[in-house]
mmCIF file of C-alpha atoms in Angstrom:
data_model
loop_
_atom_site.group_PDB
_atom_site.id
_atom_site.type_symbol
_atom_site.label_atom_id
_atom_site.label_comp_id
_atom_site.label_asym_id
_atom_site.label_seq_id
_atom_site.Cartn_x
_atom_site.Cartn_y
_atom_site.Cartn_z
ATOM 1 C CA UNK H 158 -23.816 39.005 -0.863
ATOM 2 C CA UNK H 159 -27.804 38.286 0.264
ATOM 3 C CA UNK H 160 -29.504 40.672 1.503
ATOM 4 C CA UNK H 161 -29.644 39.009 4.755
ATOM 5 C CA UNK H 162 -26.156 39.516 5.577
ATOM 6 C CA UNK H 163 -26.029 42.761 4.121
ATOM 7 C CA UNK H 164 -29.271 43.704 6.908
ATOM 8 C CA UNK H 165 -27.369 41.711 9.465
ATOM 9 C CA UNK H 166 -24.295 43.214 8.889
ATOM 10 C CA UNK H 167 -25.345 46.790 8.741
ATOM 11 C CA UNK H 168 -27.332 45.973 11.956
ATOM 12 C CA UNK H 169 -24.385 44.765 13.670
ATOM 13 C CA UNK H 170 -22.540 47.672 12.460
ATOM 14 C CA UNK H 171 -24.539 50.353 13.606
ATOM 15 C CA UNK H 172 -24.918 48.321 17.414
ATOM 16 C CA UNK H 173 -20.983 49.016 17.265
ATOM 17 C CA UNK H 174 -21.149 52.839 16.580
ATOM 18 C CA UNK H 175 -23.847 53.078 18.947
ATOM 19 C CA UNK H 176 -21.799 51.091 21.589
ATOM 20 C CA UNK H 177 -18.333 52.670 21.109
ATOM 21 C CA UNK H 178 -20.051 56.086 21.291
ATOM 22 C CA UNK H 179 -21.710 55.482 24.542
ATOM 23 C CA UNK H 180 -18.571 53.779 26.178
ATOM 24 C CA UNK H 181 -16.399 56.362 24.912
ATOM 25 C CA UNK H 182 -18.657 59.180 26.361
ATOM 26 C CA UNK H 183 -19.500 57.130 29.737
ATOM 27 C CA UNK H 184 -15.551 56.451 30.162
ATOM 28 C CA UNK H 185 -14.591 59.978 29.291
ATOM 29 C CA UNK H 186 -17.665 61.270 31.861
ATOM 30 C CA UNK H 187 -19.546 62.955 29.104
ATOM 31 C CA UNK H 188 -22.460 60.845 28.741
ATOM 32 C CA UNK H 189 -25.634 62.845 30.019
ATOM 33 C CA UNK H 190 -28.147 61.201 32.020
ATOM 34 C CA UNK H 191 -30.898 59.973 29.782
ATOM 35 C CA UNK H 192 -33.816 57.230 29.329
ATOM 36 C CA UNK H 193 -32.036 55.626 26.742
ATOM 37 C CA UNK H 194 -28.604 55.154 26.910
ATOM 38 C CA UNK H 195 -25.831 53.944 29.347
ATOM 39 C CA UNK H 196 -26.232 52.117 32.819
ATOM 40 C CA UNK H 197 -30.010 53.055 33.663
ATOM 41 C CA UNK H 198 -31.131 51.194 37.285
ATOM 42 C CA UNK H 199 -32.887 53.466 39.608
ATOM 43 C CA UNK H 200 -30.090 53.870 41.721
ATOM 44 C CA UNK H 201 -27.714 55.658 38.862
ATOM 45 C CA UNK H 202 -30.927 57.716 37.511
ATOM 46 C CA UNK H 203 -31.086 59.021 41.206
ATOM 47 C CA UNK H 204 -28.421 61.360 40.765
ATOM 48 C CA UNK H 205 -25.958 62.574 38.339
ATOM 49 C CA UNK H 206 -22.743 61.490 40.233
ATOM 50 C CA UNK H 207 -24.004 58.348 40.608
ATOM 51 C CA UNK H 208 -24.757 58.027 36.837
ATOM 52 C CA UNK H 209 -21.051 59.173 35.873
ATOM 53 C CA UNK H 210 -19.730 57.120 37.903
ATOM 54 C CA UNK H 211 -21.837 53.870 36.808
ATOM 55 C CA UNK H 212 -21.044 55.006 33.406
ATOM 56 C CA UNK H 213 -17.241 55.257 33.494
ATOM 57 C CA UNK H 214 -17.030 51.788 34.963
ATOM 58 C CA UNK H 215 -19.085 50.139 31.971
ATOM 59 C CA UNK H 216 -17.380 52.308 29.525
ATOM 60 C CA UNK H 217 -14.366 50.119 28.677
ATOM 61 C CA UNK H 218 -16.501 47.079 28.380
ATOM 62 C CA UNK H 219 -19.042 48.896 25.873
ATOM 63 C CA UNK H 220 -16.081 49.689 23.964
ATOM 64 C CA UNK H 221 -15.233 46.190 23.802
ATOM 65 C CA UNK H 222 -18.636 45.094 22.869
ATOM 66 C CA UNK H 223 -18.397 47.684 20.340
ATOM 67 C CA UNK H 224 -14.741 46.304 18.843
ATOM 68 C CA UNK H 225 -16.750 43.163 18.840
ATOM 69 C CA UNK H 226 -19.646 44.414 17.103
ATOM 70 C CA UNK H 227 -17.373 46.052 14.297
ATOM 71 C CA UNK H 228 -15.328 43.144 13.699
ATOM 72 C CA UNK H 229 -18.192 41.184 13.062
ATOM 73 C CA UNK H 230 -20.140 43.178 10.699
ATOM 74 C CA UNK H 231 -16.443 43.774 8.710
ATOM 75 C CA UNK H 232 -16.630 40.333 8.282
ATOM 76 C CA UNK H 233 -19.898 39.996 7.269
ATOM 77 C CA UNK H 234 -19.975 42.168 4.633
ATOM 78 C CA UNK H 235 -16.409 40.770 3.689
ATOM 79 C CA UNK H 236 -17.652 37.424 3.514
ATOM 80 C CA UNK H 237 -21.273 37.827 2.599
ATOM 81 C CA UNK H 238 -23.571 34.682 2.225
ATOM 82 C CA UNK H 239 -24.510 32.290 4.761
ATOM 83 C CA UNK H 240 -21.292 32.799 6.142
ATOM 84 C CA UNK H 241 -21.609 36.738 6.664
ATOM 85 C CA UNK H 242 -25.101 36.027 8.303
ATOM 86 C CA UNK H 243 -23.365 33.280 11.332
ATOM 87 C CA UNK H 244 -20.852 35.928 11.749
ATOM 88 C CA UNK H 245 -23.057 39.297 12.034
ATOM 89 C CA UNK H 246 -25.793 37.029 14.427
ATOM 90 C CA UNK H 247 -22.703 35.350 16.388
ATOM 91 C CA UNK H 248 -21.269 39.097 16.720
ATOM 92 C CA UNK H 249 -24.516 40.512 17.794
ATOM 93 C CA UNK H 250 -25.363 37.654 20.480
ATOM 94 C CA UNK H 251 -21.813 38.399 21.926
ATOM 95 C CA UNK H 252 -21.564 41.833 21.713
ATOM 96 C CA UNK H 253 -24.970 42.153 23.057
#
């Protein structure tokens, strides 16, 4: 394995954990309202309702990003090489 792939890969995987985290929390309505995390326009930092319910509607598709996201970096430290480095970028341009 390069140590490209193995960056890109543990890049990738960390995006997922950070992803599933925050989708699980937003759908389950226990994400906080922060600066950094979840759906952030003015109009959900306004009030807390609003940024539950913002939240709980992105969560399922964070997870997905995040299933995404984990898949990819699986594979790229699976495969390793140039091949594990096309699969950890491809899995971070779609997940992102």
């Amino acid at each position: 394995m390069t140590i490209t792939a193995f960056i890109l890969a543990a890049i990738t995987l960390v995006l997922a954990l950070i992803f599933l985290t925050v989708g699980a929390l937003g759908t389950t309505r226990k994400l906080p309202r922060n600066r950094w995390f979840g759906v952030r326009s003015a109009e959900t930092m306004r009030n807390d309702d609003a940024f539950v319910v913002a939240n709980r509607v992105a969560g399922p598709g964070l997870i997905c990003a995040g299933a995404i996201l984990a898949m990819g970096a699986i594979l790229a430290f699976a495969l390793g090489g140039g091949a594990g480095v096309i699969l950890a970028f491809a899995a971070i341009v779609v997940g992102v």
